[in-house]
Structures are given as C-alpha cells and as structure tokens.
C-alpha cells in the first residue's frame, strides 16, 4: 500500500510537470493530494507529524476527514472538549488541535494513518534522509 501510493504521488507529480491537462500544479500539495487520493480538496485536513527532539523534523500530510472521523480515541477527545450539540467536524477540529500526543489515538489508527496517508506523501515530498519510516517514533501530531 505504501509503495503503491508513494508511486502514485511521484507519477502524478511528474505528469503535472509535463503540462498534461487535468493535473494540478505540482507545487500545490493540497490539490495534488486530493487528485492522487481521488477526493475533494475540502475533504482533506493538513496535519503535522513530529518525532520530537533529535528525531528529525516534522512533516505535513493531508488526511481525508472521514479517516479521522473513524478514530474513536480522537473523536472521544472532541466529544469531551466541545459542546454536546457541536457538529462532527467541529469535534474533529478541536480534537486535532488538542490531541498533540500521537499515543492518544490507538495503534491501529496510528498505523493506518501512517501507512495509507502520511508515509506515501512523505516519500514524494521530503528527502530520504528526512523520512521517518517507523510510526512508533512519532511523538506529536495535529494541526500545524
């Protein structure tokens, strides 16, 4: 999955640079991610991921809102910190602001997020020596 998606990001980026019609600008990471993942730009949320002191710089990746809404731990943070009548999107936004410790979401959600969305984008955007491959090294995440 990681290699398939990473290759999709790289190929789409190359095709966009050859002025093929229908491809977004290669420098527009938001549009390129939406195009590659096959979703609308407004469905993506940009999140920052950081391995902490001495562990490499952070990276930013766009993740579909629906994937984050499916995380029970993340949504529990939103439920506990927003008004009872708040929308799902409002709860998610607050949770992404407050859930700074990556351990706040379950290991299954961490791996899914990392392998399906973050790592494939990182392969296409960052130099290889800056990549954090092991999800267990990530300490913080949330809205950048």
mmCIF file with all atom_site columns, C-alpha atoms in Angstrom:
data_model
loop_
_atom_site.group_PDB
_atom_site.id
_atom_site.type_symbol
_atom_site.label_atom_id
_atom_site.label_alt_id
_atom_site.label_comp_id
_atom_site.label_asym_id
_atom_site.label_entity_id
_atom_site.label_seq_id
_atom_site.pdbx_PDB_ins_code
_atom_site.Cartn_x
_atom_site.Cartn_y
_atom_site.Cartn_z
_atom_site.occupancy
_atom_site.B_iso_or_equiv
_atom_site.pdbx_formal_charge
_atom_site.auth_seq_id
_atom_site.auth_comp_id
_atom_site.auth_asym_id
_atom_site.auth_atom_id
_atom_site.pdbx_PDB_model_num
ATOM 1   C CA . UNK A 1 1   ? 0.000   0.000  0.000   1.00 0.00 ? 1   UNK A CA 1
ATOM 2   C CA . UNK A 1 2   ? 2.723   2.475  0.938   1.00 0.00 ? 2   UNK A CA 1
ATOM 3   C CA . UNK A 1 3   ? 4.709   1.882  -2.234  1.00 0.00 ? 3   UNK A CA 1
ATOM 4   C CA . UNK A 1 4   ? 1.618   1.979  -4.475  1.00 0.00 ? 4   UNK A CA 1
ATOM 5   C CA . UNK A 1 5   ? 0.510   5.307  -3.030  1.00 0.00 ? 5   UNK A CA 1
ATOM 6   C CA . UNK A 1 6   ? 4.027   6.745  -2.959  1.00 0.00 ? 6   UNK A CA 1
ATOM 7   C CA . UNK A 1 7   ? 4.453   5.811  -6.616  1.00 0.00 ? 7   UNK A CA 1
ATOM 8   C CA . UNK A 1 8   ? 1.079   7.392  -7.428  1.00 0.00 ? 8   UNK A CA 1
ATOM 9   C CA . UNK A 1 9   ? 2.181   10.659 -5.824  1.00 0.00 ? 9   UNK A CA 1
ATOM 10  C CA . UNK A 1 10  ? 5.505   10.623 -7.719  1.00 0.00 ? 10  UNK A CA 1
ATOM 11  C CA . UNK A 1 11  ? 3.949   9.771  -11.086 1.00 0.00 ? 11  UNK A CA 1
ATOM 12  C CA . UNK A 1 12  ? 1.212   12.389 -10.710 1.00 0.00 ? 12  UNK A CA 1
ATOM 13  C CA . UNK A 1 13  ? 3.825   14.963 -9.783  1.00 0.00 ? 13  UNK A CA 1
ATOM 14  C CA . UNK A 1 14  ? 5.872   14.095 -12.872 1.00 0.00 ? 14  UNK A CA 1
ATOM 15  C CA . UNK A 1 15  ? 2.820   14.172 -15.139 1.00 0.00 ? 15  UNK A CA 1
ATOM 16  C CA . UNK A 1 16  ? 1.819   17.567 -13.761 1.00 0.00 ? 16  UNK A CA 1
ATOM 17  C CA . UNK A 1 17  ? 5.283   18.911 -14.601 1.00 0.00 ? 17  UNK A CA 1
ATOM 18  C CA . UNK A 1 18  ? 4.806   17.916 -18.259 1.00 0.00 ? 18  UNK A CA 1
ATOM 19  C CA . UNK A 1 19  ? 1.756   20.180 -18.561 1.00 0.00 ? 19  UNK A CA 1
ATOM 20  C CA . UNK A 1 20  ? -0.729  17.345 -19.032 1.00 0.00 ? 20  UNK A CA 1
ATOM 21  C CA . UNK A 1 21  ? -4.249  18.770 -18.914 1.00 0.00 ? 21  UNK A CA 1
ATOM 22  C CA . UNK A 1 22  ? -6.270  17.941 -15.818 1.00 0.00 ? 22  UNK A CA 1
ATOM 23  C CA . UNK A 1 23  ? -3.336  17.591 -13.426 1.00 0.00 ? 23  UNK A CA 1
ATOM 24  C CA . UNK A 1 24  ? -2.998  20.123 -10.613 1.00 0.00 ? 24  UNK A CA 1
ATOM 25  C CA . UNK A 1 25  ? 0.076   22.289 -10.229 1.00 0.00 ? 25  UNK A CA 1
ATOM 26  C CA . UNK A 1 26  ? 2.909   20.117 -8.865  1.00 0.00 ? 26  UNK A CA 1
ATOM 27  C CA . UNK A 1 27  ? 3.687   22.702 -6.179  1.00 0.00 ? 27  UNK A CA 1
ATOM 28  C CA . UNK A 1 28  ? 0.098   22.749 -4.887  1.00 0.00 ? 28  UNK A CA 1
ATOM 29  C CA . UNK A 1 29  ? 0.410   19.947 -2.339  1.00 0.00 ? 29  UNK A CA 1
ATOM 30  C CA . UNK A 1 30  ? -3.207  20.194 -1.218  1.00 0.00 ? 30  UNK A CA 1
ATOM 31  C CA . UNK A 1 31  ? -4.601  19.883 -4.750  1.00 0.00 ? 31  UNK A CA 1
ATOM 32  C CA . UNK A 1 32  ? -2.093  17.185 -5.705  1.00 0.00 ? 32  UNK A CA 1
ATOM 33  C CA . UNK A 1 33  ? -3.037  15.093 -2.662  1.00 0.00 ? 33  UNK A CA 1
ATOM 34  C CA . UNK A 1 34  ? -6.758  15.432 -3.396  1.00 0.00 ? 34  UNK A CA 1
ATOM 35  C CA . UNK A 1 35  ? -6.127  14.454 -7.020  1.00 0.00 ? 35  UNK A CA 1
ATOM 36  C CA . UNK A 1 36  ? -3.984  11.445 -6.071  1.00 0.00 ? 36  UNK A CA 1
ATOM 37  C CA . UNK A 1 37  ? -6.347  10.191 -3.364  1.00 0.00 ? 37  UNK A CA 1
ATOM 38  C CA . UNK A 1 38  ? -9.414  10.839 -5.534  1.00 0.00 ? 38  UNK A CA 1
ATOM 39  C CA . UNK A 1 39  ? -11.233 13.115 -3.122  1.00 0.00 ? 39  UNK A CA 1
ATOM 40  C CA . UNK A 1 40  ? -12.282 16.754 -2.903  1.00 0.00 ? 40  UNK A CA 1
ATOM 41  C CA . UNK A 1 41  ? -9.779  19.243 -1.500  1.00 0.00 ? 41  UNK A CA 1
ATOM 42  C CA . UNK A 1 42  ? -12.233 20.328 1.192   1.00 0.00 ? 42  UNK A CA 1
ATOM 43  C CA . UNK A 1 43  ? -12.291 16.734 2.472   1.00 0.00 ? 43  UNK A CA 1
ATOM 44  C CA . UNK A 1 44  ? -8.592  16.880 3.387   1.00 0.00 ? 44  UNK A CA 1
ATOM 45  C CA . UNK A 1 45  ? -7.132  18.066 6.677   1.00 0.00 ? 45  UNK A CA 1
ATOM 46  C CA . UNK A 1 46  ? -3.473  19.047 6.824   1.00 0.00 ? 46  UNK A CA 1
ATOM 47  C CA . UNK A 1 47  ? -1.777  17.550 9.872   1.00 0.00 ? 47  UNK A CA 1
ATOM 48  C CA . UNK A 1 48  ? 1.744   17.910 11.185  1.00 0.00 ? 48  UNK A CA 1
ATOM 49  C CA . UNK A 1 49  ? 3.729   14.930 12.478  1.00 0.00 ? 49  UNK A CA 1
ATOM 50  C CA . UNK A 1 50  ? 6.893   15.241 14.556  1.00 0.00 ? 50  UNK A CA 1
ATOM 51  C CA . UNK A 1 51  ? 9.342   12.743 16.017  1.00 0.00 ? 51  UNK A CA 1
ATOM 52  C CA . UNK A 1 52  ? 10.448  15.217 18.651  1.00 0.00 ? 52  UNK A CA 1
ATOM 53  C CA . UNK A 1 53  ? 13.835  16.430 19.773  1.00 0.00 ? 53  UNK A CA 1
ATOM 54  C CA . UNK A 1 54  ? 16.661  14.749 17.917  1.00 0.00 ? 54  UNK A CA 1
ATOM 55  C CA . UNK A 1 55  ? 14.267  12.602 15.909  1.00 0.00 ? 55  UNK A CA 1
ATOM 56  C CA . UNK A 1 56  ? 14.073  14.584 12.733  1.00 0.00 ? 56  UNK A CA 1
ATOM 57  C CA . UNK A 1 57  ? 11.920  17.450 11.676  1.00 0.00 ? 57  UNK A CA 1
ATOM 58  C CA . UNK A 1 58  ? 8.201   17.240 11.345  1.00 0.00 ? 58  UNK A CA 1
ATOM 59  C CA . UNK A 1 59  ? 6.322   16.584 8.165   1.00 0.00 ? 59  UNK A CA 1
ATOM 60  C CA . UNK A 1 60  ? 2.927   17.691 6.965   1.00 0.00 ? 60  UNK A CA 1
ATOM 61  C CA . UNK A 1 61  ? 0.462   15.364 5.282   1.00 0.00 ? 61  UNK A CA 1
ATOM 62  C CA . UNK A 1 62  ? -3.114  15.724 4.143   1.00 0.00 ? 62  UNK A CA 1
ATOM 63  C CA . UNK A 1 63  ? -5.541  13.152 5.502   1.00 0.00 ? 63  UNK A CA 1
ATOM 64  C CA . UNK A 1 64  ? -9.173  12.617 4.447   1.00 0.00 ? 64  UNK A CA 1
ATOM 65  C CA . UNK A 1 65  ? -11.595 13.845 7.105   1.00 0.00 ? 65  UNK A CA 1
ATOM 66  C CA . UNK A 1 66  ? -13.525 10.557 7.007   1.00 0.00 ? 66  UNK A CA 1
ATOM 67  C CA . UNK A 1 67  ? -10.433 8.621  8.136   1.00 0.00 ? 67  UNK A CA 1
ATOM 68  C CA . UNK A 1 68  ? -10.011 10.857 11.165  1.00 0.00 ? 68  UNK A CA 1
ATOM 69  C CA . UNK A 1 69  ? -13.727 10.693 11.967  1.00 0.00 ? 69  UNK A CA 1
ATOM 70  C CA . UNK A 1 70  ? -13.369 6.894  12.205  1.00 0.00 ? 70  UNK A CA 1
ATOM 71  C CA . UNK A 1 71  ? -10.830 7.141  15.050  1.00 0.00 ? 71  UNK A CA 1
ATOM 72  C CA . UNK A 1 72  ? -12.749 6.520  18.298  1.00 0.00 ? 72  UNK A CA 1
ATOM 73  C CA . UNK A 1 73  ? -9.965  7.893  20.506  1.00 0.00 ? 73  UNK A CA 1
ATOM 74  C CA . UNK A 1 74  ? -9.626  11.082 18.506  1.00 0.00 ? 74  UNK A CA 1
ATOM 75  C CA . UNK A 1 75  ? -13.363 11.649 18.396  1.00 0.00 ? 75  UNK A CA 1
ATOM 76  C CA . UNK A 1 76  ? -13.616 10.979 22.152  1.00 0.00 ? 76  UNK A CA 1
ATOM 77  C CA . UNK A 1 77  ? -11.269 13.927 22.698  1.00 0.00 ? 77  UNK A CA 1
ATOM 78  C CA . UNK A 1 78  ? -13.537 16.083 20.536  1.00 0.00 ? 78  UNK A CA 1
ATOM 79  C CA . UNK A 1 79  ? -16.638 14.877 22.374  1.00 0.00 ? 79  UNK A CA 1
ATOM 80  C CA . UNK A 1 80  ? -15.109 15.655 25.771  1.00 0.00 ? 80  UNK A CA 1
ATOM 81  C CA . UNK A 1 81  ? -13.926 19.136 24.826  1.00 0.00 ? 81  UNK A CA 1
ATOM 82  C CA . UNK A 1 82  ? -16.789 20.581 22.758  1.00 0.00 ? 82  UNK A CA 1
ATOM 83  C CA . UNK A 1 83  ? -20.426 21.411 23.351  1.00 0.00 ? 83  UNK A CA 1
ATOM 84  C CA . UNK A 1 84  ? -22.845 18.492 23.150  1.00 0.00 ? 84  UNK A CA 1
ATOM 85  C CA . UNK A 1 85  ? -24.542 19.969 20.079  1.00 0.00 ? 85  UNK A CA 1
ATOM 86  C CA . UNK A 1 86  ? -21.272 20.594 18.186  1.00 0.00 ? 86  UNK A CA 1
ATOM 87  C CA . UNK A 1 87  ? -21.009 19.113 14.705  1.00 0.00 ? 87  UNK A CA 1
ATOM 88  C CA . UNK A 1 88  ? -18.767 16.159 13.952  1.00 0.00 ? 88  UNK A CA 1
ATOM 89  C CA . UNK A 1 89  ? -16.463 18.482 12.012  1.00 0.00 ? 89  UNK A CA 1
ATOM 90  C CA . UNK A 1 90  ? -16.195 20.877 14.970  1.00 0.00 ? 90  UNK A CA 1
ATOM 91  C CA . UNK A 1 91  ? -15.391 17.995 17.314  1.00 0.00 ? 91  UNK A CA 1
ATOM 92  C CA . UNK A 1 92  ? -12.758 16.728 14.905  1.00 0.00 ? 92  UNK A CA 1
ATOM 93  C CA . UNK A 1 93  ? -11.175 20.172 14.510  1.00 0.00 ? 93  UNK A CA 1
ATOM 94  C CA . UNK A 1 94  ? -10.916 20.626 18.284  1.00 0.00 ? 94  UNK A CA 1
ATOM 95  C CA . UNK A 1 95  ? -9.536  17.109 18.715  1.00 0.00 ? 95  UNK A CA 1
ATOM 96  C CA . UNK A 1 96  ? -6.864  17.766 16.088  1.00 0.00 ? 96  UNK A CA 1
ATOM 97  C CA . UNK A 1 97  ? -5.878  20.917 17.965  1.00 0.00 ? 97  UNK A CA 1
ATOM 98  C CA . UNK A 1 98  ? -5.682  19.199 21.344  1.00 0.00 ? 98  UNK A CA 1
ATOM 99  C CA . UNK A 1 99  ? -4.516  15.640 20.613  1.00 0.00 ? 99  UNK A CA 1
ATOM 100 C CA . UNK A 1 100 ? -0.859  16.543 20.410  1.00 0.00 ? 100 UNK A CA 1
ATOM 101 C CA . UNK A 1 101 ? 0.441   13.215 21.691  1.00 0.00 ? 101 UNK A CA 1
ATOM 102 C CA . UNK A 1 102 ? 0.306   10.594 18.929  1.00 0.00 ? 102 UNK A CA 1
ATOM 103 C CA . UNK A 1 103 ? -0.315  7.925  21.582  1.00 0.00 ? 103 UNK A CA 1
ATOM 104 C CA . UNK A 1 104 ? -3.784  9.449  22.148  1.00 0.00 ? 104 UNK A CA 1
ATOM 105 C CA . UNK A 1 105 ? -5.043  7.513  19.157  1.00 0.00 ? 105 UNK A CA 1
ATOM 106 C CA . UNK A 1 106 ? -4.917  3.730  19.052  1.00 0.00 ? 106 UNK A CA 1
ATOM 107 C CA . UNK A 1 107 ? -2.053  1.821  17.476  1.00 0.00 ? 107 UNK A CA 1
ATOM 108 C CA . UNK A 1 108 ? -4.276  0.509  14.668  1.00 0.00 ? 108 UNK A CA 1
ATOM 109 C CA . UNK A 1 109 ? -5.330  4.059  13.768  1.00 0.00 ? 109 UNK A CA 1
ATOM 110 C CA . UNK A 1 110 ? -1.714  5.244  14.023  1.00 0.00 ? 110 UNK A CA 1
ATOM 111 C CA . UNK A 1 111 ? -0.542  2.581  11.577  1.00 0.00 ? 111 UNK A CA 1
ATOM 112 C CA . UNK A 1 112 ? -3.414  3.155  9.165   1.00 0.00 ? 112 UNK A CA 1
ATOM 113 C CA . UNK A 1 113 ? -2.857  6.899  9.167   1.00 0.00 ? 113 UNK A CA 1
ATOM 114 C CA . UNK A 1 114 ? 0.885   6.463  8.721   1.00 0.00 ? 114 UNK A CA 1
ATOM 115 C CA . UNK A 1 115 ? 0.939   3.748  6.070   1.00 0.00 ? 115 UNK A CA 1
ATOM 116 C CA . UNK A 1 116 ? -2.044  4.866  3.995   1.00 0.00 ? 116 UNK A CA 1
ATOM 117 C CA . UNK A 1 117 ? -1.562  8.640  4.006   1.00 0.00 ? 117 UNK A CA 1
ATOM 118 C CA . UNK A 1 118 ? 1.451   10.166 5.731   1.00 0.00 ? 118 UNK A CA 1
ATOM 119 C CA . UNK A 1 119 ? 4.341   7.989  4.550   1.00 0.00 ? 119 UNK A CA 1
ATOM 120 C CA . UNK A 1 120 ? 3.298   7.896  0.850   1.00 0.00 ? 120 UNK A CA 1
ATOM 121 C CA . UNK A 1 121 ? 3.126   11.699 0.814   1.00 0.00 ? 121 UNK A CA 1
ATOM 122 C CA . UNK A 1 122 ? 6.426   11.992 2.682   1.00 0.00 ? 122 UNK A CA 1
ATOM 123 C CA . UNK A 1 123 ? 8.189   9.776  0.104   1.00 0.00 ? 123 UNK A CA 1
ATOM 124 C CA . UNK A 1 124 ? 7.055   12.166 -2.625  1.00 0.00 ? 124 UNK A CA 1
ATOM 125 C CA . UNK A 1 125 ? 7.836   15.395 -0.754  1.00 0.00 ? 125 UNK A CA 1
ATOM 126 C CA . UNK A 1 126 ? 10.840  15.002 1.507   1.00 0.00 ? 126 UNK A CA 1
ATOM 127 C CA . UNK A 1 127 ? 14.438  13.852 1.041   1.00 0.00 ? 127 UNK A CA 1
ATOM 128 C CA . UNK A 1 128 ? 15.021  10.228 2.002   1.00 0.00 ? 128 UNK A CA 1
ATOM 129 C CA . UNK A 1 129 ? 17.290  11.136 4.923   1.00 0.00 ? 129 UNK A CA 1
ATOM 130 C CA . UNK A 1 130 ? 14.460  13.190 6.454   1.00 0.00 ? 130 UNK A CA 1
ATOM 131 C CA . UNK A 1 131 ? 11.873  10.389 6.317   1.00 0.00 ? 131 UNK A CA 1
ATOM 132 C CA . UNK A 1 132 ? 10.568  8.826  9.486   1.00 0.00 ? 132 UNK A CA 1
ATOM 133 C CA . UNK A 1 133 ? 9.535   5.336  8.454   1.00 0.00 ? 133 UNK A CA 1
ATOM 134 C CA . UNK A 1 134 ? 8.663   3.812  11.830  1.00 0.00 ? 134 UNK A CA 1
ATOM 135 C CA . UNK A 1 135 ? 5.325   5.083  13.128  1.00 0.00 ? 135 UNK A CA 1
ATOM 136 C CA . UNK A 1 136 ? 6.438   4.387  16.713  1.00 0.00 ? 136 UNK A CA 1
ATOM 137 C CA . UNK A 1 137 ? 8.941   7.269  16.507  1.00 0.00 ? 137 UNK A CA 1
ATOM 138 C CA . UNK A 1 138 ? 6.212   9.869  16.049  1.00 0.00 ? 138 UNK A CA 1
ATOM 139 C CA . UNK A 1 139 ? 5.513   11.719 19.270  1.00 0.00 ? 139 UNK A CA 1
ATOM 140 C CA . UNK A 1 140 ? 3.286   14.642 18.305  1.00 0.00 ? 140 UNK A CA 1
ATOM 141 C CA . UNK A 1 141 ? 0.685   15.282 15.663  1.00 0.00 ? 141 UNK A CA 1
ATOM 142 C CA . UNK A 1 142 ? -2.143  17.670 14.998  1.00 0.00 ? 142 UNK A CA 1
ATOM 143 C CA . UNK A 1 143 ? -2.917  20.844 13.190  1.00 0.00 ? 143 UNK A CA 1
ATOM 144 C CA . UNK A 1 144 ? 0.373   22.513 12.176  1.00 0.00 ? 144 UNK A CA 1
#
